[in-house]
Amino acid sequence: MTTYTNPFTGQTINPSQVSYESLTIAANTTLDWPINGTTGTPTANIIDVTASTTSLNLILPPATQVSTGQTVLVRNIGSNTFTVTSYADPGPGATIVTVASGVAQYIFLTSNSTTAGVWASVVLGAGTAAANASDLAGYGLLAIGATLNQAYAVNTYYSSATLTASLRAQLLVWSSGAGAFTLPSASSVGANWFCMIRNSGTGILTLTPVGADTIDGNANQQLQLTESLVIVSSGSGWSTFGYGRSNTFAYTALSLSVTGGTVTLTSTQAANTIQVYGGTLTSNVTIIVPPTVQLYAITNNTSGSFTFTVKTSAGTGVTIPQGTSLTVSCDGTNVYNASSGTSSSITSTTFAAGSAPSPSINFTGSTTTGLYLPSTNTLGISVNGAQAATFSATGLYVVNGLAGGQF
C-alpha cells in the first residue's frame, strides 16, 4: 500500500476520502472503501444514486475495515426506491434502510465487530428546496412572506359578461342597471370551482347557466338590488349558499312551463312569491306547494282545455282559470283564494272568458260547472265541463233541450 508522509511532521497521511460520487445502478452493487484501491465502486462521503429499475440493493463494504463512526450520506435522485444493506458474501446482507425517491439518508457505523457491522440511519430530508409561497399562490391565495393566505380579488362589472375559469374564488360586483352573467360550463371548470357574486347595481342581475346546467335546479337565478350569494360547481350543475336577500326588494319571480300531471315545487321554486306558469296542457295539472305558511301571486298563462290547480300534497287547493292572475294563501295545510272576501262597495268585477271545461265563474267542489264567455256578447252555461246552454241577443239555446216542467 502506498503511504504518504507529511513533510512538516513526518507522520503518515491516510489516502484522501472520496467526497462525492454520482452513481447509477442497474443491478445489485457492492461498494468498496477507498483505502482498498480504485478498481471498484468507492464509498464516498456523499453518494447520489439513481436506480434504473426497482428492487435493487446498494451493499456497503465490510464494517471490519473501518472504525465505528464511519459515515456515508446516500440520496436517491432517481424515481425508483432502492435498499442499502450491510455487507455479506454473497450479498446483499441485512437491510439498513430503504431510500425512497427524493430522500436523503445519513448512515453511520455503530459496531464493527463483524463484517456486516451494526449500522444506524437518520433521515435528512426530501432533498428538495424549501417551497416559495409566491410560486404556490394560485386562485384565491396570496403570498405574505413565507405563508399562503386566503384572499378574494374584487372585480367590478358594468356590462353583461360570460364568466371564465380564471375567476375562481373572486368576488364579482355588478354595478350597473339590469344585466346578466353567463356561467361557464360546470363540467369545464370542474367540481368545487366557485365565486362570489353581489348585485350593487340599479337593476336585476340574472345568472344563467349553459347547456343542461341548472342553478339549484332552476334555469336561472336572479339577484335583486343588494343581494349576493356564493355559487359552486358540482361538475354537472350549480348550487348556491349564503344567499343574502334584500329587505327592500323581497319578491322574486318563478317562470315555469308545465304540460300536465302533478308538479311538485322544490323549496327553491316555492320561495318565489310571484309565479307565472305557461305551456300547453295535455291533461289537468296540479301544482304542489310546500306545507308552509306563504302568500303567492300566481298567473295561469297555460293553454289547452284542462284545469290548473294549486294545493299542498295533503290539503285542498284553488283552481285558477287560464289567463287569470290570482293571489292565494297557504296556511300550512290548505291553499285558499286570498281574494274571496265580499264587499258591499264593489261596483263591477271583470272575469276571464273561461271555457266550457274551465268556466270563469265556478264553485268549490265543482270547478267545471259555472258561467263563461263562449264568444262576444254571449253567456255560456257549463255543466260538468260541457256547454249546457247559451244566452245571446237571439235568445236562449239549450243544448239538450228541456227536461221536465213547463216552458
XYZ file of C-alpha atoms in Angstrom:
407
model
C 0.000 0.000 0.000
C 1.295 3.434 -0.886
C 1.974 5.736 2.054
C 2.129 9.490 2.181
C 4.309 11.465 4.614
C 3.626 14.916 5.920
C 6.817 16.931 5.182
C 6.317 19.052 8.286
C 5.563 16.372 10.895
C 6.858 13.195 9.297
C 3.581 11.455 10.085
C 1.782 9.199 7.626
C -1.190 10.694 5.819
C -4.084 8.337 5.015
C -5.345 8.363 1.420
C -7.964 11.075 0.938
C -11.646 10.124 1.395
C -13.731 10.421 -1.765
C -16.057 13.333 -1.047
C -18.780 12.852 -3.679
C -19.946 10.178 -6.090
C -22.865 10.221 -8.571
C -23.852 6.603 -9.119
C -26.320 4.886 -11.458
C -27.064 1.250 -10.632
C -28.801 -1.267 -12.867
C -28.084 -4.299 -10.646
C -27.202 -5.026 -7.016
C -23.987 -3.060 -6.397
C -21.328 -3.611 -3.690
C -19.281 -0.589 -2.650
C -15.552 -0.553 -1.693
C -13.767 1.573 0.861
C -11.410 3.975 -0.958
C -8.441 2.573 1.022
C -8.826 -0.736 -0.825
C -7.972 0.678 -4.235
C -9.613 2.334 -7.199
C -10.878 -0.627 -9.212
C -14.294 -0.943 -7.519
C -17.118 1.472 -6.750
C -15.903 3.795 -3.988
C -17.901 4.662 -0.894
C -17.916 8.451 -0.974
C -18.948 10.742 1.847
C -21.955 11.747 -0.256
C -23.467 9.456 -2.883
C -26.263 10.488 -5.267
C -27.866 7.276 -6.502
C -30.144 6.635 -9.460
C -31.645 3.124 -9.611
C -32.625 2.300 -13.184
C -35.100 -0.360 -12.045
C -36.920 -1.445 -8.886
C -35.852 -3.818 -6.057
C -32.117 -3.038 -6.296
C -29.636 -3.132 -3.394
C -26.670 -0.895 -2.612
C -24.313 -3.027 -0.460
C -21.875 -1.352 1.935
C -18.284 -2.679 2.270
C -17.116 -4.833 5.236
C -17.563 -2.990 8.529
C -14.363 -4.514 9.911
C -12.250 -2.444 7.516
C -13.182 0.896 9.104
C -13.715 2.358 12.536
C -17.045 2.978 14.246
C -18.405 6.375 13.390
C -17.733 5.851 9.682
C -20.479 7.730 7.794
C -21.996 7.903 4.328
C -24.807 10.110 3.038
C -26.964 8.373 0.426
C -29.501 10.379 -1.562
C -31.991 8.902 -4.052
C -32.166 11.268 -7.026
C -33.977 8.775 -9.242
C -37.618 7.694 -9.408
C -37.141 4.101 -8.143
C -36.772 3.155 -4.473
C -33.690 1.093 -3.553
C -32.303 -0.545 -0.385
C -28.990 -0.009 1.398
C -27.783 -3.254 3.042
C -24.849 -4.413 5.170
C -22.018 -6.483 3.737
C -22.420 -10.218 3.031
C -20.632 -12.689 0.777
C -22.560 -13.329 -1.294
C -24.603 -10.170 -0.827
C -26.853 -8.459 -0.150
C -26.818 -8.511 3.629
C -29.350 -7.231 6.130
C -31.397 -4.179 5.273
C -30.077 -0.982 6.823
C -32.558 1.429 5.271
C -34.836 1.738 2.223
C -34.335 5.029 0.391
C -37.396 6.486 -1.345
C -37.197 8.806 -4.319
C -36.027 12.299 -3.344
C -34.998 11.239 0.193
C -31.515 11.503 1.762
C -30.368 9.033 4.464
C -27.395 9.693 6.767
C -25.897 6.228 7.584
C -23.238 5.618 10.295
C -21.457 2.606 11.789
C -22.014 1.840 15.476
C -20.231 -1.551 15.716
C -17.508 -3.114 13.537
C -17.098 -6.446 15.341
C -18.377 -8.341 12.277
C -18.101 -7.771 8.538
C -21.822 -6.939 8.460
C -21.430 -4.478 11.312
C -24.229 -2.586 13.022
C -25.450 0.474 11.172
C -27.888 3.258 12.059
C -29.516 5.881 9.873
C -31.163 9.294 10.120
C -33.455 10.849 7.511
C -32.048 14.210 6.489
C -34.943 15.273 4.231
C -36.520 15.009 0.842
C -33.638 16.642 -0.938
C -35.743 19.494 -2.349
C -35.539 23.242 -1.847
C -37.941 24.990 0.523
C -41.237 25.960 -1.102
C -41.616 29.527 -2.311
C -45.025 30.785 -1.196
C -45.333 33.202 -4.130
C -44.761 30.330 -6.557
C -47.514 28.291 -4.884
C -50.131 31.054 -4.687
C -52.983 30.187 -7.035
C -56.572 31.443 -7.368
C -57.876 32.703 -4.022
C -54.445 32.644 -2.345
C -51.999 35.437 -1.551
C -48.344 35.046 -0.547
C -47.467 37.122 2.527
C -43.858 36.451 3.448
C -43.335 32.681 3.555
C -47.019 31.805 4.091
C -50.083 31.380 1.888
C -53.153 33.394 2.897
C -56.736 33.308 1.687
C -57.658 36.303 -0.464
C -60.680 37.368 -2.535
C -59.898 39.540 -5.514
C -62.712 42.015 -6.314
C -63.824 42.536 -9.936
C -66.400 45.203 -10.800
C -68.631 44.799 -13.880
C -70.657 47.443 -15.723
C -71.831 45.301 -18.663
C -73.054 41.719 -19.066
C -70.276 39.145 -19.194
C -69.505 35.460 -19.635
C -67.610 34.144 -16.621
C -64.417 32.106 -17.099
C -62.432 29.543 -15.093
C -59.834 32.185 -14.120
C -62.434 33.917 -11.896
C -62.243 31.129 -9.307
C -62.542 32.443 -5.716
C -63.129 36.044 -6.848
C -65.854 38.455 -5.747
C -67.756 39.757 -8.772
C -69.609 43.021 -8.115
C -72.328 44.146 -10.539
C -72.526 47.976 -10.636
C -74.876 48.903 -13.477
C -78.542 48.593 -14.456
C -80.216 45.323 -15.404
C -77.657 42.815 -16.673
C -76.646 39.179 -16.874
C -73.746 36.876 -16.077
C -73.449 33.735 -18.191
C -71.826 30.988 -16.150
C -69.111 28.740 -17.575
C -69.971 25.110 -18.231
C -69.886 23.296 -14.877
C -68.082 20.356 -16.478
C -65.407 22.626 -17.995
C -64.453 24.291 -14.693
C -64.907 21.043 -12.739
C -66.283 20.257 -9.313
C -65.554 22.734 -6.450
C -64.991 25.791 -8.702
C -66.680 28.750 -7.024
C -67.035 32.525 -6.976
C -68.978 35.148 -5.034
C -71.442 37.485 -6.769
C -73.082 40.680 -5.460
C -75.572 42.987 -7.131
C -74.568 46.548 -6.206
C -76.230 47.978 -9.311
C -79.591 49.602 -10.028
C -81.327 46.684 -11.798
C -81.822 42.930 -11.560
C -78.763 40.760 -12.273
C -79.625 37.409 -13.885
C -77.265 34.427 -13.600
C -77.723 31.985 -16.481
C -76.006 28.589 -16.877
C -75.267 26.985 -20.245
C -76.405 23.715 -21.819
C -78.238 21.386 -19.443
C -76.730 23.019 -16.323
C -79.134 24.392 -13.691
C -78.782 26.573 -10.593
C -80.319 24.901 -7.545
C -82.489 23.009 -10.033
C -83.661 26.192 -11.769
C -82.996 27.549 -15.261
C -81.529 30.777 -13.820
C -81.089 32.843 -10.673
C -81.982 36.493 -10.215
C -80.267 38.825 -7.772
C -82.249 41.838 -6.668
C -80.518 45.040 -5.595
C -78.030 44.464 -2.703
C -78.426 40.660 -2.880
C -75.416 38.326 -3.007
C -74.515 34.634 -2.987
C -71.729 32.096 -3.399
C -72.123 29.794 -6.407
C -70.328 26.426 -6.571
C -69.906 23.932 -9.406
C -70.619 20.242 -8.828
C -69.096 19.366 -12.182
C -72.557 18.852 -13.695
C -74.512 21.841 -12.393
C -74.540 24.721 -9.910
C -75.535 25.126 -6.262
C -75.610 28.255 -4.128
C -75.265 29.130 -0.449
C -75.068 32.272 1.642
C -77.879 33.915 -0.348
C -78.359 37.376 1.137
C -81.916 38.527 0.424
C -82.824 42.152 0.048
C -85.100 43.691 2.685
C -86.281 46.252 0.147
C -86.849 44.038 -2.878
C -88.068 40.871 -1.149
C -90.021 39.326 -4.036
C -88.624 37.034 -6.694
C -90.400 35.538 -9.704
C -90.655 31.965 -10.968
C -91.375 31.290 -14.633
C -92.245 27.633 -15.242
C -93.631 25.749 -18.234
C -95.957 22.829 -17.453
C -97.861 20.315 -19.602
C -99.985 18.422 -17.088
C -99.902 15.921 -14.251
C -98.600 16.673 -10.770
C -95.741 19.180 -10.478
C -94.138 19.365 -7.028
C -92.233 22.596 -6.479
C -88.766 22.456 -4.952
C -88.112 24.585 -1.886
C -86.170 26.995 -4.099
C -89.020 27.272 -6.614
C -91.622 27.683 -3.871
C -89.608 30.546 -2.342
C -90.721 32.729 -5.276
C -93.753 34.774 -4.227
C -94.625 35.645 -7.831
C -95.181 32.598 -10.043
C -96.050 32.606 -13.754
C -96.948 29.337 -15.469
C -97.020 28.726 -19.210
C -97.062 25.792 -21.609
C -99.709 23.787 -23.468
C -101.612 21.431 -21.190
C -102.254 17.870 -22.346
C -104.005 16.959 -19.080
C -105.166 18.574 -15.870
C -102.209 19.946 -13.910
C -101.789 20.197 -10.131
C -99.056 22.383 -8.654
C -97.951 21.097 -5.234
C -96.578 23.785 -2.916
C -94.807 23.012 0.397
C -96.980 22.780 3.540
C -95.753 26.116 4.890
C -97.448 29.442 5.559
C -96.965 31.536 2.430
C -98.638 34.030 0.125
C -98.411 33.574 -3.656
C -99.361 35.700 -6.669
C -99.942 33.110 -9.414
C -100.649 33.682 -13.101
C -102.020 30.862 -15.273
C -100.802 31.552 -18.823
C -101.214 27.949 -19.956
C -103.276 26.864 -22.977
C -105.285 23.713 -23.601
C -108.720 22.758 -22.245
C -107.591 21.433 -18.886
C -107.699 22.641 -15.289
C -104.871 24.279 -13.340
C -104.925 23.707 -9.550
C -102.606 24.835 -6.759
C -102.584 22.869 -3.486
C -100.427 21.157 -0.884
C -99.824 17.431 -1.111
C -102.381 16.604 1.595
C -104.738 19.591 1.659
C -107.320 21.272 -0.543
C -106.476 23.840 -3.192
C -107.592 26.523 -5.628
C -108.289 26.132 -9.362
C -107.074 29.137 -11.376
C -108.658 29.711 -14.819
C -106.416 30.253 -17.835
C -105.425 33.849 -18.486
C -106.042 34.690 -14.835
C -103.821 36.006 -12.057
C -104.846 35.151 -8.520
C -103.431 35.812 -5.070
C -103.632 32.684 -2.946
C -102.548 31.898 0.604
C -101.391 28.686 2.220
C -101.970 28.069 5.928
C -99.571 25.139 6.031
C -102.299 22.622 5.123
C -104.686 24.092 2.551
C -104.441 26.706 -0.196
C -107.154 29.390 -0.336
C -108.183 32.193 -2.662
C -106.882 35.226 -0.787
C -109.367 37.462 -2.678
C -112.529 35.515 -1.822
C -113.921 38.016 0.700
C -117.067 40.055 -0.086
C -117.582 43.794 -0.051
C -120.739 45.897 -0.422
C -118.797 48.617 -2.250
C -117.822 46.548 -5.326
C -119.404 48.170 -8.394
C -118.104 45.815 -11.076
C -115.914 42.740 -11.492
C -114.233 41.511 -14.670
C -113.532 37.817 -15.212
C -111.510 35.979 -17.823
C -113.500 34.458 -20.729
C -113.014 30.925 -19.487
C -114.248 27.865 -21.384
C -116.763 25.058 -21.046
C -114.203 22.737 -19.342
C -112.972 25.598 -17.141
C -115.711 28.251 -16.627
C -114.567 31.599 -15.219
C -117.232 31.593 -12.513
C -117.284 28.180 -10.846
C -117.842 26.636 -7.445
C -115.765 24.904 -4.768
C -116.103 21.179 -5.277
C -117.435 21.599 -8.821
C -114.979 23.761 -10.742
C -116.193 22.514 -14.158
C -119.725 23.872 -13.635
C -120.465 27.581 -13.958
C -120.571 30.572 -16.337
C -118.170 31.511 -19.128
C -117.970 33.627 -22.319
C -118.016 31.392 -25.438
C -117.990 34.432 -27.775
C -118.589 38.194 -27.706
C -121.990 39.131 -26.197
C -122.833 35.506 -25.477
C -123.150 33.999 -21.997
C -122.485 30.292 -21.682
C -123.535 27.834 -19.028
C -121.214 24.883 -18.448
C -122.227 21.713 -16.620
C -119.582 19.127 -15.784
C -117.130 20.631 -18.266
C -119.518 20.743 -21.241
C -121.665 23.502 -22.714
C -125.266 23.150 -21.461
C -126.853 26.404 -22.694
C -126.131 29.880 -24.045
C -127.825 33.293 -23.789
C -127.395 35.786 -26.634
C -129.326 38.582 -28.388
C -131.214 35.937 -30.363
C -132.446 34.165 -27.244
C -131.792 31.068 -25.178
C -130.224 27.966 -26.687
C -130.352 24.745 -24.652
C -128.037 22.075 -25.974
C -130.019 19.019 -24.826
C -133.477 20.644 -24.783
C -135.833 20.959 -21.838
C -136.342 18.100 -19.427
C -139.427 18.198 -17.200
C -141.518 21.158 -16.030
C -143.111 23.718 -18.298
C -141.695 26.438 -20.515
